[in-house]
Coordinates of C-alpha atoms and ligand atoms in Angstrom, one line a residue:
M1 CA 10.0 8.1 11.4
L2 CA 9.7 7.0 7.8
T3 CA 7.8 8.7 4.9
A4 CA 6.8 7.8 1.4
D5 CA 4.3 8.7 -1.2
I6 CA 3.2 5.0 -1.3
L7 CA 3.5 2.5 1.5
V8 CA 3.1 -1.1 0.3
L9 CA 2.5 -3.7 3.0
G10 CA 3.5 -7.3 1.7
A11 CA 5.9 -8.4 -1.0
G12 CA 4.2 -11.2 -2.9
I13 CA 3.0 -10.8 -6.4
A14 CA 0.4 -8.1 -5.4
G15 CA 2.7 -6.0 -3.3
C16 CA 5.8 -6.2 -5.6
T17 CA 3.8 -5.3 -8.7
A18 CA 2.2 -2.3 -6.9
A19 CA 5.6 -1.1 -5.8
I20 CA 7.1 -1.4 -9.2
R21 CA 4.2 0.3 -11.0
A22 CA 4.1 3.1 -8.5
A23 CA 7.8 3.7 -8.6
D24 CA 7.6 3.6 -12.4
L25 CA 5.1 6.4 -12.3
G26 CA 7.5 8.5 -10.2
A27 CA 6.4 7.9 -6.7
S28 CA 8.5 7.3 -3.7
V29 CA 7.6 3.8 -2.4
I30 CA 8.3 1.9 0.8
L31 CA 7.9 -1.9 0.4
V32 CA 7.5 -3.8 3.6
A33 CA 8.3 -7.4 3.6
K34 CA 7.6 -9.6 6.9
D35 CA 10.5 -11.9 6.2
A36 CA 13.2 -11.4 3.8
L37 CA 12.2 -10.2 0.3
G38 CA 11.4 -13.2 -1.7
E39 CA 9.7 -15.2 0.9
S40 CA 5.9 -15.0 0.4
N41 CA 2.9 -17.3 -0.4
T42 CA 3.4 -16.4 -4.1
G43 CA 6.6 -18.4 -4.1
Y44 CA 4.8 -21.5 -3.0
A45 CA 2.2 -21.5 -5.9
Q46 CA 3.0 -24.5 -8.0
G47 CA 0.3 -24.5 -10.6
G48 CA 0.4 -21.4 -12.8
I49 CA -1.1 -18.1 -14.0
I50 CA -3.5 -17.4 -16.8
G51 CA -1.8 -15.7 -19.7
S52 CA -2.9 -14.5 -23.1
V53 CA -3.3 -17.3 -25.7
P54 CA -2.3 -16.3 -29.4
E55 CA -4.6 -17.0 -32.3
S56 CA -4.1 -20.2 -34.0
A57 CA -2.3 -20.2 -37.5
N58 CA -5.5 -19.8 -39.3
G59 CA -6.6 -16.7 -37.3
E60 CA -9.0 -18.6 -34.9
K61 CA -9.3 -17.2 -31.5
R62 CA -8.4 -20.0 -29.1
D63 CA -9.5 -18.1 -25.9
T64 CA -11.7 -15.1 -25.3
P65 CA -12.3 -12.9 -22.3
E66 CA -15.9 -14.2 -22.4
L67 CA -14.8 -17.9 -22.2
L68 CA -12.4 -17.1 -19.4
A69 CA -15.1 -15.0 -17.5
S70 CA -17.5 -17.9 -17.8
D71 CA -15.2 -20.4 -16.4
I72 CA -14.4 -18.0 -13.4
E73 CA -18.2 -17.5 -12.9
S74 CA -18.9 -21.1 -12.9
A75 CA -16.3 -21.8 -10.2
G76 CA -17.6 -18.9 -8.2
A77 CA -21.0 -20.6 -7.7
G78 CA -23.1 -17.5 -8.5
L79 CA -21.3 -15.1 -6.1
C80 CA -18.8 -13.4 -8.4
N81 CA -18.8 -9.7 -9.0
D82 CA -19.4 -9.6 -12.8
E83 CA -17.7 -6.3 -13.3
A84 CA -14.5 -7.5 -11.5
V85 CA -14.5 -10.9 -13.5
R86 CA -14.9 -9.0 -16.8
L87 CA -12.0 -6.7 -15.9
L88 CA -9.7 -9.6 -14.9
A89 CA -10.7 -11.6 -18.1
E90 CA -10.1 -8.6 -20.4
Q91 CA -7.0 -7.0 -18.8
G92 CA -5.3 -9.8 -16.8
P93 CA -4.0 -12.1 -19.5
P94 CA -2.5 -9.4 -21.7
L95 CA -0.9 -7.8 -18.5
C96 CA 0.7 -11.2 -17.6
H97 CA 2.2 -11.4 -21.0
E98 CA 3.5 -7.9 -21.1
F99 CA 4.7 -7.4 -17.5
L100 CA 5.8 -10.9 -16.4
W101 CA 6.8 -12.4 -19.7
E102 CA 8.1 -9.5 -21.8
R103 CA 9.4 -7.2 -19.1
L104 CA 10.5 -9.3 -16.1
Q105 CA 11.3 -12.3 -18.4
V106 CA 9.9 -14.9 -16.1
P107 CA 11.1 -18.3 -17.4
F108 CA 7.7 -19.8 -18.4
D109 CA 7.8 -23.1 -20.3
Q110 CA 7.9 -22.3 -24.0
D111 CA 6.6 -23.7 -27.3
A112 CA 8.8 -24.3 -30.4
S113 CA 8.6 -20.6 -31.3
G114 CA 9.9 -19.5 -28.0
E115 CA 6.6 -18.1 -26.7
P116 CA 4.9 -19.3 -23.3
D117 CA 3.4 -22.5 -24.0
P118 CA -0.1 -22.5 -22.2
T119 CA -1.2 -25.7 -20.5
A120 CA -4.7 -27.0 -19.6
E121 CA -6.1 -27.3 -16.0
A122 CA -9.3 -28.8 -14.6
A123 CA -12.4 -26.5 -15.1
H124 CA -10.6 -24.3 -17.6
S125 CA -12.2 -24.6 -21.1
V126 CA -9.0 -24.2 -23.0
P127 CA -5.2 -24.3 -22.4
R128 CA -4.4 -20.8 -21.1
I129 CA -2.0 -21.4 -18.0
Y130 CA 1.4 -20.1 -18.1
H131 CA 3.6 -22.2 -16.0
A132 CA 7.4 -22.8 -15.1
K133 CA 7.5 -26.5 -14.6
D134 CA 5.8 -27.1 -11.2
A135 CA 7.2 -24.1 -9.5
T136 CA 5.6 -21.2 -11.3
G137 CA 5.1 -19.0 -8.2
L138 CA 8.8 -19.1 -7.3
A139 CA 9.9 -18.2 -10.8
I140 CA 7.6 -15.2 -10.7
Q141 CA 8.7 -14.2 -7.2
L142 CA 12.3 -14.4 -8.1
A143 CA 11.9 -12.2 -11.1
L144 CA 9.6 -9.7 -9.0
S145 CA 12.0 -9.5 -6.1
A146 CA 14.9 -8.8 -8.6
A147 CA 13.0 -6.1 -10.2
V148 CA 12.0 -4.6 -6.9
R149 CA 15.6 -4.6 -5.5
S150 CA 17.0 -2.9 -8.6
H151 CA 14.4 -0.1 -8.8
P152 CA 15.8 3.2 -7.6
G153 CA 12.3 4.4 -6.5
I154 CA 11.6 1.5 -4.1
T155 CA 13.0 1.2 -0.5
V156 CA 12.7 -2.2 0.8
L157 CA 12.2 -2.8 4.6
E158 CA 12.6 -6.5 5.5
G159 CA 11.6 -8.2 8.8
R160 CA 8.9 -5.7 9.7
V161 CA 5.6 -6.7 11.0
L162 CA 2.5 -4.6 10.7
V163 CA 1.3 -3.5 14.0
D164 CA -1.6 -1.2 13.1
L165 CA -2.6 1.0 10.2
L166 CA -2.0 4.6 11.1
T167 CA -5.5 6.2 11.1
D168 CA -6.9 9.6 11.7
P169 CA -8.7 9.9 14.2
H170 CA -7.6 6.7 16.1
H171 CA -4.0 7.8 16.3
S172 CA -4.4 11.5 16.1
R173 CA -3.2 13.7 18.9
D174 CA -6.1 16.3 18.2
P175 CA -9.3 14.9 19.8
R176 CA -11.3 17.2 17.5
H177 CA -10.5 14.9 14.7
V178 CA -13.0 12.4 16.0
Y179 CA -15.5 14.2 13.7
D180 CA -13.5 13.4 10.6
P181 CA -13.9 10.4 8.4
I182 CA -11.5 7.5 9.2
T183 CA -8.4 8.1 6.9
V184 CA -5.3 5.9 6.7
W185 CA -1.9 7.7 6.6
G186 CA 0.5 4.8 6.8
A187 CA 1.2 2.3 9.5
Y188 CA 3.1 1.4 12.6
L189 CA 5.8 -1.3 11.9
F190 CA 7.6 -3.5 14.3
D191 CA 11.3 -4.2 13.5
A192 CA 11.8 -7.9 14.5
K193 CA 15.5 -7.3 14.8
T194 CA 15.6 -4.3 17.0
G195 CA 12.1 -4.6 18.7
A196 CA 11.5 -1.0 17.8
V197 CA 8.2 0.3 16.4
D198 CA 8.5 2.8 13.6
L199 CA 5.8 5.1 12.3
C200 CA 5.6 5.2 8.5
L201 CA 3.8 8.2 7.2
A202 CA 2.5 7.7 3.6
K203 CA 0.0 9.4 1.4
R204 CA -1.5 6.2 0.3
T205 CA -1.2 2.7 1.7
V206 CA -1.8 -0.6 0.1
L207 CA -2.4 -3.9 2.0
A208 CA -0.8 -6.8 0.0
T209 CA -0.3 -8.9 3.1
G210 CA -1.7 -12.2 1.7
G211 CA -4.0 -14.8 3.2
L212 CA -4.6 -16.7 6.4
G213 CA -4.1 -20.2 5.8
Y214 CA -1.9 -20.8 9.0
L215 CA -5.1 -20.5 10.9
Y216 CA -5.9 -24.1 9.9
L217 CA -4.1 -27.1 11.3
H218 CA -3.5 -28.4 7.7
T219 CA -2.6 -25.8 5.2
T220 CA -0.6 -25.3 2.0
N221 CA 0.4 -21.9 3.2
P222 CA 3.6 -20.9 4.9
A223 CA 3.7 -20.1 8.6
G224 CA 3.6 -16.3 7.9
A225 CA 0.1 -16.5 6.4
T226 CA -1.6 -15.3 9.6
G227 CA -4.1 -12.7 8.3
D228 CA -2.1 -9.6 9.6
G229 CA -3.5 -7.3 6.9
L230 CA -7.1 -8.5 7.3
A231 CA -7.0 -8.1 11.1
A232 CA -5.4 -4.6 10.9
A233 CA -8.2 -3.6 8.3
Y234 CA -10.7 -4.8 10.6
R235 CA -9.3 -2.9 13.6
A236 CA -9.3 0.2 11.4
N237 CA -13.0 -0.3 10.5
A238 CA -12.6 -1.2 6.8
R239 CA -15.4 -3.3 5.2
I240 CA -14.7 -6.9 5.2
V241 CA -16.7 -9.6 3.3
N242 CA -17.1 -13.2 2.4
C243 CA -15.0 -14.6 5.2
E244 CA -16.6 -17.9 5.3
Y245 CA -15.2 -18.9 2.0
I246 CA -12.0 -20.7 2.7
Q247 CA -10.9 -22.8 -0.3
F248 CA -9.4 -26.2 0.6
H249 CA -6.9 -27.8 -1.7
P250 CA -7.5 -31.6 -2.0
T251 CA -4.0 -32.7 -2.0
S252 CA -1.2 -31.7 0.4
L253 CA 1.5 -34.2 1.2
F254 CA 0.8 -35.7 4.6
V255 CA 3.9 -36.4 6.8
P256 CA 3.1 -36.5 10.5
G257 CA 4.9 -33.8 12.5
K258 CA 5.8 -31.9 9.5
P259 CA 4.0 -28.9 7.8
R260 CA 1.8 -29.9 4.8
T261 CA 3.2 -29.2 1.2
L262 CA 1.0 -28.6 -1.8
L263 CA 0.9 -31.3 -4.5
T264 CA -0.4 -29.4 -7.4
E265 CA -3.6 -30.4 -9.0
A266 CA -1.8 -30.6 -12.3
L267 CA -0.9 -34.0 -11.1
R268 CA -4.7 -35.1 -11.2
G269 CA -4.9 -33.1 -14.4
E270 CA -2.3 -35.4 -15.8
G271 CA -4.0 -38.6 -14.5
A272 CA -3.0 -39.2 -10.9
H273 CA -5.5 -41.3 -9.0
L274 CA -6.8 -40.9 -5.4
V275 CA -6.7 -44.2 -3.5
N276 CA -7.4 -45.5 0.0
R277 CA -5.0 -47.4 2.1
K278 CA -6.0 -50.6 0.2
G279 CA -5.1 -49.1 -3.2
Q280 CA -8.6 -48.7 -4.2
R281 CA -10.0 -45.6 -6.1
F282 CA -13.0 -44.0 -4.3
M283 CA -13.9 -40.8 -6.3
S284 CA -16.6 -42.9 -8.3
K285 CA -18.7 -42.9 -5.0
Y286 CA -18.6 -39.1 -4.9
A287 CA -18.2 -37.8 -8.5
P288 CA -18.6 -40.6 -10.9
E289 CA -18.7 -38.2 -13.9
H290 CA -15.4 -36.2 -13.3
M291 CA -13.8 -38.6 -10.8
E292 CA -10.4 -36.8 -9.7
L293 CA -11.1 -33.9 -11.9
A294 CA -14.2 -32.8 -10.1
P295 CA -14.1 -29.2 -8.5
R296 CA -11.7 -28.8 -5.6
D297 CA -14.4 -28.6 -3.0
V298 CA -16.1 -31.8 -4.1
V299 CA -12.8 -33.6 -4.2
S300 CA -11.8 -32.4 -0.8
R301 CA -15.1 -33.1 0.8
A302 CA -14.9 -36.8 -0.8
I303 CA -11.4 -37.2 0.8
F304 CA -12.7 -35.8 4.1
Q305 CA -15.6 -38.3 4.0
E306 CA -13.4 -41.3 3.2
M307 CA -10.9 -40.4 6.0
A308 CA -13.9 -40.1 8.4
A309 CA -15.5 -43.4 7.3
S310 CA -12.1 -45.3 7.5
G311 CA -10.6 -43.6 10.4
E312 CA -7.4 -43.2 8.6
P313 CA -5.5 -40.0 8.9
C314 CA -4.9 -39.6 5.1
V315 CA -5.8 -41.0 1.6
Y316 CA -3.1 -41.5 -1.0
L317 CA -2.3 -40.0 -4.4
D318 CA -1.0 -42.4 -7.0
L319 CA 1.4 -40.8 -9.5
R320 CA 2.2 -44.0 -11.4
P321 CA -0.6 -43.4 -14.1
V322 CA 1.2 -40.1 -14.7
A323 CA 4.5 -41.8 -14.8
A324 CA 3.3 -44.1 -17.4
R325 CA 2.5 -41.1 -19.7
L326 CA 5.3 -38.6 -19.1
D327 CA 8.5 -38.2 -17.3
L328 CA 7.8 -37.1 -13.7
E329 CA 11.5 -35.8 -13.3
T330 CA 11.0 -33.4 -16.2
H331 CA 7.5 -32.2 -15.7
F332 CA 7.4 -32.3 -11.8
P333 CA 10.8 -31.8 -10.6
N334 CA 9.8 -29.9 -7.5
I335 CA 7.2 -32.5 -6.5
M336 CA 9.6 -35.3 -6.9
A337 CA 12.2 -33.6 -4.8
I338 CA 9.6 -32.9 -2.0
C339 CA 8.5 -36.5 -1.9
R340 CA 11.9 -37.9 -2.0
A341 CA 13.0 -35.5 0.9
E342 CA 10.4 -37.5 2.9
D343 CA 11.8 -40.9 1.6
L344 CA 8.7 -41.3 -0.5
E345 CA 9.2 -42.6 -4.2
P346 CA 6.1 -41.7 -6.3
T347 CA 7.2 -43.9 -9.1
R348 CA 6.8 -47.0 -6.8
Q349 CA 4.1 -46.2 -4.2
P350 CA 1.2 -43.8 -3.8
V351 CA 2.1 -40.8 -1.5
P352 CA -0.1 -39.9 1.5
V353 CA -2.2 -36.8 1.2
V354 CA -4.9 -34.7 3.0
P355 CA -6.9 -31.8 2.1
A356 CA -5.6 -28.4 3.4
A357 CA -6.6 -24.9 3.7
H358 CA -5.3 -23.2 0.6
Y359 CA -6.8 -19.8 -0.2
F360 CA -9.1 -17.1 1.4
C361 CA -11.6 -16.1 -1.1
G362 CA -13.0 -13.3 1.2
G363 CA -11.3 -10.3 2.4
V364 CA -11.1 -6.4 2.6
L365 CA -13.6 -5.3 0.0
V366 CA -12.2 -3.3 -2.8
D367 CA -13.4 -1.7 -6.0
L368 CA -12.0 -2.0 -9.5
H369 CA -8.9 0.1 -8.5
G370 CA -8.2 -1.6 -5.2
R371 CA -9.8 1.2 -3.0
T372 CA -11.2 -0.1 0.1
S373 CA -13.9 1.5 2.2
L374 CA -11.4 3.7 4.0
P375 CA -9.9 6.8 2.4
G376 CA -6.1 6.3 2.0
L377 CA -6.3 2.6 2.2
F378 CA -6.0 0.1 -0.9
A379 CA -5.8 -3.5 -0.9
A380 CA -4.6 -6.2 -3.6
G381 CA -4.0 -9.9 -3.6
E382 CA -5.4 -12.4 -1.3
V383 CA -6.0 -10.0 1.6
A384 CA -8.5 -8.1 -0.8
C385 CA -12.0 -9.3 -2.0
T386 CA -12.6 -8.0 -5.5
G387 CA -15.4 -10.4 -6.0
V388 CA -13.5 -12.3 -8.8
H389 CA -13.5 -15.4 -6.9
G390 CA -17.1 -15.4 -5.5
A391 CA -17.7 -18.5 -3.4
N392 CA -14.9 -20.5 -4.8
R393 CA -11.8 -19.8 -6.8
L394 CA -10.9 -21.1 -10.2
A395 CA -7.4 -22.5 -10.2
S396 CA -4.6 -20.3 -11.4
T397 CA -6.6 -17.0 -11.0
S398 CA -5.1 -15.8 -7.8
L399 CA -1.6 -14.8 -9.2
L400 CA -3.4 -13.0 -11.9
E401 CA -5.7 -11.1 -9.7
G402 CA -2.8 -10.0 -7.4
L403 CA -0.9 -8.9 -10.5
L404 CA -3.9 -6.9 -11.9
W405 CA -5.1 -5.2 -8.8
G406 CA -1.6 -4.6 -7.7
H407 CA -1.0 -2.7 -11.0
R408 CA -4.3 -0.9 -10.9
A409 CA -4.1 0.1 -7.2
A410 CA -0.7 1.6 -7.8
E411 CA -2.0 3.7 -10.7
A412 CA -5.0 5.0 -8.6
M413 CA -2.8 5.6 -5.6
V414 CA -0.3 7.6 -7.5
A415 CA -3.1 9.6 -9.2
E416 CA -4.6 10.4 -5.7
A417 CA -1.2 11.1 -4.0
G418 CA -0.4 13.7 -6.7
G419 CA -2.6 16.3 -5.1
L420 CA -1.7 15.5 -1.5
A421 CA 0.6 16.7 1.2
L422 CA 1.6 14.4 3.9
P423 CA 0.1 15.4 7.3
A424 CA 2.4 16.7 9.9
A425 CA 4.1 13.8 11.7
D426 CA 3.7 15.3 15.0
G427 CA -0.1 15.2 14.6
F428 CA 0.1 11.5 15.3
A429 CA 1.0 9.7 18.6
P430 CA 4.2 7.6 18.6
W431 CA 3.9 4.0 19.5
T432 CA 4.0 3.6 23.3
P433 CA 4.7 0.2 24.8
P434 CA 2.9 -0.8 28.0
E435 CA 4.6 0.0 31.2
H436 CA 6.4 -3.0 32.7
A437 CA 5.8 -5.1 29.6
E438 CA 5.7 -8.8 30.2
A439 CA 8.0 -11.0 28.1
T440 CA 6.0 -13.4 25.9
D441 CA 6.5 -17.1 26.5
P442 CA 6.8 -18.9 23.1
L443 CA 5.2 -22.1 24.6
L444 CA 2.0 -20.3 25.6
I445 CA 1.8 -18.7 22.1
E446 CA 2.3 -22.1 20.5
Q447 CA -0.4 -23.5 22.8
D448 CA -2.8 -20.8 21.7
W449 CA -2.0 -21.3 18.1
N450 CA -2.7 -25.1 18.5
L451 CA -6.2 -24.1 19.9
I452 CA -7.0 -21.9 17.0
R453 CA -5.7 -24.2 14.3
T454 CA -7.4 -27.4 15.6
T455 CA -10.7 -25.5 16.4
L456 CA -10.9 -23.9 12.9
W457 CA -9.9 -27.3 11.2
N458 CA -12.4 -29.4 13.2
Y459 CA -15.3 -26.9 13.5
A460 CA -15.0 -24.6 10.5
G461 CA -13.2 -26.7 8.0
I462 CA -14.3 -28.6 5.0
V463 CA -17.7 -29.6 6.4
R464 CA -19.5 -27.2 8.9
S465 CA -22.6 -27.4 11.1
K466 CA -24.5 -25.1 13.3
A467 CA -23.5 -27.0 16.5
R468 CA -19.9 -27.0 15.7
L469 CA -19.8 -23.4 14.6
E470 CA -21.5 -22.4 17.9
Q471 CA -18.9 -24.4 19.9
A472 CA -16.1 -22.8 18.0
R473 CA -17.3 -19.3 18.5
E474 CA -17.5 -19.8 22.2
D475 CA -14.0 -21.3 22.5
V476 CA -12.4 -18.7 20.2
G477 CA -14.5 -15.8 21.8
Y478 CA -12.9 -16.8 25.2
L479 CA -9.6 -17.1 23.7
Y480 CA -9.8 -13.8 22.0
H481 CA -10.3 -12.0 25.3
R482 CA -7.4 -13.7 26.8
I483 CA -5.1 -12.9 24.1
D484 CA -6.3 -9.3 23.7
R485 CA -5.6 -8.7 27.4
F486 CA -2.2 -10.3 27.1
Y487 CA -1.3 -8.3 24.1
R488 CA -2.1 -5.0 26.0
S489 CA 0.5 -6.0 28.8
A490 CA 3.3 -7.7 26.8
A491 CA 6.4 -6.7 25.1
L492 CA 5.7 -6.9 21.3
S493 CA 7.1 -9.6 19.3
R494 CA 6.5 -10.9 15.8
S495 CA 4.8 -14.1 17.4
L496 CA 2.5 -12.1 19.6
L497 CA 1.5 -9.8 16.7
E498 CA 0.8 -12.8 14.5
L499 CA -1.2 -14.4 17.3
R500 CA -3.3 -11.3 17.7
S501 CA -3.9 -11.4 13.9
G502 CA -4.9 -15.0 14.0
I503 CA -7.5 -14.7 16.7
I504 CA -9.1 -11.7 15.1
C505 CA -9.3 -13.5 11.7
A506 CA -10.6 -16.7 13.4
R507 CA -13.5 -14.7 15.0
L508 CA -14.2 -13.2 11.5
I509 CA -14.4 -16.5 9.8
L510 CA -16.5 -18.1 12.5
K511 CA -19.0 -15.3 12.6
A512 CA -19.4 -15.3 8.8
A513 CA -19.8 -19.1 8.7
Q514 CA -22.2 -19.1 11.4
M515 CA -24.4 -16.5 9.8
N516 CA -24.4 -17.9 6.5
K517 CA -26.7 -21.0 6.5
E518 CA -26.6 -21.7 2.9
S519 CA -24.0 -24.2 1.3
R520 CA -22.4 -22.5 -1.6
G521 CA -19.0 -23.0 -3.2
C522 CA -16.3 -23.7 -0.6
H523 CA -18.7 -23.0 2.4
Y524 CA -20.4 -26.3 3.1
R525 CA -23.0 -26.7 5.9
V526 CA -24.3 -30.3 6.6
D527 CA -27.4 -28.7 8.3
Ligands
SIN1 C1 -2.4 -26.0 -7.7 O1 -1.2 -26.1 -8.3 O2 -2.9 -27.0 -7.6 C2 -2.7 -24.8 -7.0 C3 -3.1 -23.8 -8.1 C4 -4.0 -22.8 -7.6 O3 -4.5 -22.8 -6.5 O4 -4.3 -21.9 -8.2

């Protein structure tokens, strides 16, 4: 059995920040990574993170919390939580500067004075994005992982998958606890190497398990983004909101048979054009005023409609207008390497792209300190819904939100844990595997994933309708029962746990999308 003051589930920007801050404050911390430390969705973020912008030489403020808040609210389509937006706009950029730049020394691109050189991005009123070429997330993740590894107060567990949150009364041995409020005291963790399930007892637990992009056929997320934290919070009865709001990124590289890879929107910001197979630009039909710089949902729908009308599996992104203005090798080395690995030469030909599921704007509802509706449980990052993103997310806000809520959740958890004793471990049931557990067949798991991913892509994707959502709910509902039955009789494996998370999250998305008949932000209903 493992014990800690603070259990952090997930090791991207939110999880690592929470772990570092809690350990700085003197708490004993266990940080759980599903893969090796360093492999997380944070590492795949290309664009950047909003940082503080110094005043100009004549003392003029170039950015203000009010201006940032207003950009976030416009993207969020009237559904943002104003308080959360204000908090992010006021506290986020200075924290980015102090923690990532000054303390962790993330190598952001710099100006002549050696300070971060903020860049512009579509829908941001002023240049305020700190970036490290076109691989900002990776630079941040490397710095965070190194800080976590060297912190004496943090124990890192790698290759562990969340099985269930440890809750009283669900896992209590004492039936009289049924009268108590549901309280989280840690988690059951599957060790992918040994196959054992450990009980980890903690005074406070934070979910920082990231998003669920892998539920969609086309996604910019890695295969580990299977919604494990959201599904576990759902099983424990936490409040979950806004699951219909899945943000699609307009441009991911389309190579048949290969996973999609993000092609940052900074490319369109720098002048890249979207064209069809004949090389014709088409955005004038859909957004004549803003063309390729229209909001993400508008560009994604335009591409979707273009593909549907032409019957083609993709459209193309022409980087040659960018190459005419700046050196692609210097500014987008990562993108150039990604394309060339697929034998594509962006300086000579447009590259094939499709929209892809990118970011989950809903999640486990949290307050300004990351507290969920369940005592003992906090959440931060993509798994959480702070209300900052509303119905659609402004680019480069997600890393900042993970950073700020990871930091704040750590402070609140340590304060709460101070007055607590861990409950007795023998008050909880150990994990019991099913008798005569069946081995899982990887082919069957892959088949079920194909069904989930194609169903969500086709029926709950960029464009949704009553008929499609009804059909999807029936199909996914049937699959849910089958997977649930199988889960109860099978030997645990990472892939089985992820499949169980995936089917639960698919149901949550479909239910929310079906119930919400209003098109808003990234939830678009043709009916
Ligand atoms: C991008 O680089 O296009 C993605 C940035 C973001 O999603 O915030």
